[in-house]
mmCIF file with all atom_site columns, C-alpha atoms in Angstrom:
data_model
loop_
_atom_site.group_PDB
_atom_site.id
_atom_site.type_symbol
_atom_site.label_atom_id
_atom_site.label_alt_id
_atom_site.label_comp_id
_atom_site.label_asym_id
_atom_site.label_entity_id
_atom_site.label_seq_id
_atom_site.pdbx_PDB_ins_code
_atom_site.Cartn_x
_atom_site.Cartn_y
_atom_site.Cartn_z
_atom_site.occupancy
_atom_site.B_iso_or_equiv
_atom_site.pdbx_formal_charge
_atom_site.auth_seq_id
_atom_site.auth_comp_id
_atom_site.auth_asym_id
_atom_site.auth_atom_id
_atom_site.pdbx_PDB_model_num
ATOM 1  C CA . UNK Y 1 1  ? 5.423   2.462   15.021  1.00 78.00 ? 1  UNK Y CA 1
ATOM 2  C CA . UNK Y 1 2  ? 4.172   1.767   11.285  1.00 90.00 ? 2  UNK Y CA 1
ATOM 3  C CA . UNK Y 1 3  ? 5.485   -1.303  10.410  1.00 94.00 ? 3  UNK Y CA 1
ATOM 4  C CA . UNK Y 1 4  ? 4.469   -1.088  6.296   1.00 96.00 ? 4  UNK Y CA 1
ATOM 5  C CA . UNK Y 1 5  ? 7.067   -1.022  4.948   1.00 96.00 ? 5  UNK Y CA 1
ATOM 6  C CA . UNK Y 1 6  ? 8.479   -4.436  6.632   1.00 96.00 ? 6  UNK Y CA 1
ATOM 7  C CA . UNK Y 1 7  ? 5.381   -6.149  5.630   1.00 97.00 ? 7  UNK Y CA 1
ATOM 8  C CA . UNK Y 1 8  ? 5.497   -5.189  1.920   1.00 98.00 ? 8  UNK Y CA 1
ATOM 9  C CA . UNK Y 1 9  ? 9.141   -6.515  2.440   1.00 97.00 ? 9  UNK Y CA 1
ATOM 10 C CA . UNK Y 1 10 ? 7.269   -9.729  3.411   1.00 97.00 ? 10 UNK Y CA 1
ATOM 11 C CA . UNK Y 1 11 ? 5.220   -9.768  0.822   1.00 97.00 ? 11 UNK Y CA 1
ATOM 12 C CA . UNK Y 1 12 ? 8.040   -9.013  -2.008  1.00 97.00 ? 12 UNK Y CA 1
ATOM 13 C CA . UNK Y 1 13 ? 9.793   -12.158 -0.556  1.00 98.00 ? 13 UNK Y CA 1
ATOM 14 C CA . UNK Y 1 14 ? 7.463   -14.251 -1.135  1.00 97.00 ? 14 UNK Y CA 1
ATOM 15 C CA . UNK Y 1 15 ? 7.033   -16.444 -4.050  1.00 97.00 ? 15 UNK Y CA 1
ATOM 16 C CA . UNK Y 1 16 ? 3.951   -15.176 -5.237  1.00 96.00 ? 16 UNK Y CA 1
ATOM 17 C CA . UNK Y 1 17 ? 4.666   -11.709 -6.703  1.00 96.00 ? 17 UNK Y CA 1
ATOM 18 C CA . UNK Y 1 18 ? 0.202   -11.299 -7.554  1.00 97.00 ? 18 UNK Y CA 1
ATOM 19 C CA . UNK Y 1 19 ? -1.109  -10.834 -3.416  1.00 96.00 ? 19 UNK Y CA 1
ATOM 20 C CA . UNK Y 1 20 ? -3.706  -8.482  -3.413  1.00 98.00 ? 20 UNK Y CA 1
ATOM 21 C CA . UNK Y 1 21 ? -2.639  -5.758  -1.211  1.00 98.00 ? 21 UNK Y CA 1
ATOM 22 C CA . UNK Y 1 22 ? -5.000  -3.572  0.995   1.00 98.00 ? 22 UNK Y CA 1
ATOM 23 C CA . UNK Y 1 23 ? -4.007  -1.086  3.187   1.00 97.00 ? 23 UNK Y CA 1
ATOM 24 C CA . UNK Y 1 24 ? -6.032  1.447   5.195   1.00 94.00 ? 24 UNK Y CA 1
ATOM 25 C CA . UNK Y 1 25 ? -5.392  4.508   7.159   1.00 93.00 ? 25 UNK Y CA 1
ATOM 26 C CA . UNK Y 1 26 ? -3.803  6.311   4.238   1.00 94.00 ? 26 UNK Y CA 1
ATOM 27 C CA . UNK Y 1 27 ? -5.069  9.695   5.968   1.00 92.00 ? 27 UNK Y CA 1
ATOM 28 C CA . UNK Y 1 28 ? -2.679  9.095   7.961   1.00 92.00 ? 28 UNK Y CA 1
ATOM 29 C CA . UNK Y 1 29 ? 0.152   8.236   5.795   1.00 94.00 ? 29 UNK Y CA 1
ATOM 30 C CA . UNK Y 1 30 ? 3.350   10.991  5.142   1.00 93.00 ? 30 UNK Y CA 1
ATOM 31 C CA . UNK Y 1 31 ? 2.385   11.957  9.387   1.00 92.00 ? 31 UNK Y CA 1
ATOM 32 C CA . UNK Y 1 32 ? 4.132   11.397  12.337  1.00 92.00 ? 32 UNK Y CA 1
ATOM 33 C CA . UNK Y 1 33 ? 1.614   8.984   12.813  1.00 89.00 ? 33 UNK Y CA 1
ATOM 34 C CA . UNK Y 1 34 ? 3.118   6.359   10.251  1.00 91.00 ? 34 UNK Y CA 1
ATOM 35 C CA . UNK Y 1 35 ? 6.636   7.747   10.752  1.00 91.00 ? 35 UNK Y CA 1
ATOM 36 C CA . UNK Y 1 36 ? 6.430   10.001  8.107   1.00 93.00 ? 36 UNK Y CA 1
ATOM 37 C CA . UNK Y 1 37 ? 5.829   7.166   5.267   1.00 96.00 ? 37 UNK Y CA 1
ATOM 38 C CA . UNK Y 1 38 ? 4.103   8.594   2.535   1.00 96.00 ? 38 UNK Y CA 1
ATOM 39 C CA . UNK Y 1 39 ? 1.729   7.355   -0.379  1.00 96.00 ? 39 UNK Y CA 1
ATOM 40 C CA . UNK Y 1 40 ? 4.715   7.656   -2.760  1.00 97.00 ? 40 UNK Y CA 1
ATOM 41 C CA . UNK Y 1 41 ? 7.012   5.641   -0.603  1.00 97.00 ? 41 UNK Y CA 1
ATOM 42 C CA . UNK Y 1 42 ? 4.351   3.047   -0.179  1.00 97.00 ? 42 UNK Y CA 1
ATOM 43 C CA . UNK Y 1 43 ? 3.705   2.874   -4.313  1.00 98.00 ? 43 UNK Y CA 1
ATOM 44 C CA . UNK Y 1 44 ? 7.105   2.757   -4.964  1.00 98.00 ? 44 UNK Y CA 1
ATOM 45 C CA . UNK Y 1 45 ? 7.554   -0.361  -2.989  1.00 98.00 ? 45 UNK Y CA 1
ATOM 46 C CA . UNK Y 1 46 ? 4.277   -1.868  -4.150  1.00 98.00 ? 46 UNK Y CA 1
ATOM 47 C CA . UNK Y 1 47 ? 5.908   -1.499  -7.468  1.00 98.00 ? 47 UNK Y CA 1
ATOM 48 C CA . UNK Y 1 48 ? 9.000   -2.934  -6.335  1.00 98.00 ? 48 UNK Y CA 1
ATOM 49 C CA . UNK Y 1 49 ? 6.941   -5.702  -5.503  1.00 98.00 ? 49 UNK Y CA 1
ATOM 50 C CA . UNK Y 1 50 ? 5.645   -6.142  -9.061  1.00 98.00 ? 50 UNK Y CA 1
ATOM 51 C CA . UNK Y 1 51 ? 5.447   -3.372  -11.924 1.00 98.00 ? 51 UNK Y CA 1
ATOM 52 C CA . UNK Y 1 52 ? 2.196   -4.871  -13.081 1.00 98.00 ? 52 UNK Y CA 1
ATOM 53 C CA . UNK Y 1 53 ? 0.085   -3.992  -9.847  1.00 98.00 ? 53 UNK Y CA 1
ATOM 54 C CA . UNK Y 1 54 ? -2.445  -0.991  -10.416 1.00 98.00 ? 54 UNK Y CA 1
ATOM 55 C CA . UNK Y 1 55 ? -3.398  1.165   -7.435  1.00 98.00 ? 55 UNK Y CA 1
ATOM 56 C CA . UNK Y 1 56 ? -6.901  2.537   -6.379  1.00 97.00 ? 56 UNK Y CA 1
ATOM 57 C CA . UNK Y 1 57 ? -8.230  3.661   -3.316  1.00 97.00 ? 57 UNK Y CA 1
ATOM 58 C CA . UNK Y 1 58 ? -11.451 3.087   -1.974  1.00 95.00 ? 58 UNK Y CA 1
ATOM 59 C CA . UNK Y 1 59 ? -13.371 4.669   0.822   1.00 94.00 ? 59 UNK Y CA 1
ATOM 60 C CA . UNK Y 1 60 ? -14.466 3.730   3.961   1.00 87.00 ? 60 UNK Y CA 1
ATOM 61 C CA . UNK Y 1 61 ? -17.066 5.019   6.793   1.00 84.00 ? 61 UNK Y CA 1
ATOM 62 C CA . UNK Y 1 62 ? -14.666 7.323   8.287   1.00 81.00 ? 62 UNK Y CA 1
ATOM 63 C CA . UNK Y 1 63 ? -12.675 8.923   5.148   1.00 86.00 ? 63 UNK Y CA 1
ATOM 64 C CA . UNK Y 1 64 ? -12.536 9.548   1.561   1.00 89.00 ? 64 UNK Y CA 1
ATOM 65 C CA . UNK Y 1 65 ? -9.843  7.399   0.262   1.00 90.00 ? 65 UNK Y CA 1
ATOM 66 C CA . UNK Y 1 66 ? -8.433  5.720   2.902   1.00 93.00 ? 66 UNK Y CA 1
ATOM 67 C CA . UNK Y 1 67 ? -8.024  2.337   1.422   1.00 96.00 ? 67 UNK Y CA 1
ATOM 68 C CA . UNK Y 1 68 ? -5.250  1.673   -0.504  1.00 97.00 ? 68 UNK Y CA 1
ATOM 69 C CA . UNK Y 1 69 ? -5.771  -0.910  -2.752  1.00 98.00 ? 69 UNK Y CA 1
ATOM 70 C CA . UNK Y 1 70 ? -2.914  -2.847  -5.231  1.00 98.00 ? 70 UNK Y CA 1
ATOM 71 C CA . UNK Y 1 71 ? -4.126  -5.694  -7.515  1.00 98.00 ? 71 UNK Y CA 1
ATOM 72 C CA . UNK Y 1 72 ? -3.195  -7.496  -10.707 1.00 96.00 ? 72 UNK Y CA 1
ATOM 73 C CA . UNK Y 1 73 ? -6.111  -6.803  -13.281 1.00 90.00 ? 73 UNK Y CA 1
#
């Protein structure tokens, strides 16, 4: 169903290790919904990705802190 966790795979891959990641829906993250993936799953690949990214979340229209945002400062 949630396929996440393959496309962080994607990005880790990749050559570039400084993407700016976004990913929304995080209400629904650690439910059924997203098989049960949850926020510290998703940051500890992120940080498999590259130690240097720091995480925020931003809101959108329809939740508080549903955007999860990784970037290189």
């Amino acid at each position: 169903k949630c396929p996440v966790l393959l496309e962080l795979d994607a990005i880790k891959n990749h050559s570039i290790k400084t993407h700016t990641i976004l990913i929304d829906d995080m209400t629904d993250f650690g439910t059924p919904l997203h098989n049960g993936i949850t926020v510290k799953n998703l940051k500890e690949k992120i940080y498999s990705i590259n130690k240097n990214y720091k995480i925020s979340f931003e809101d959108c229209p329809r939740a508080w802190r549903d955007i999860l945002v990784a970037e290189i400062r």
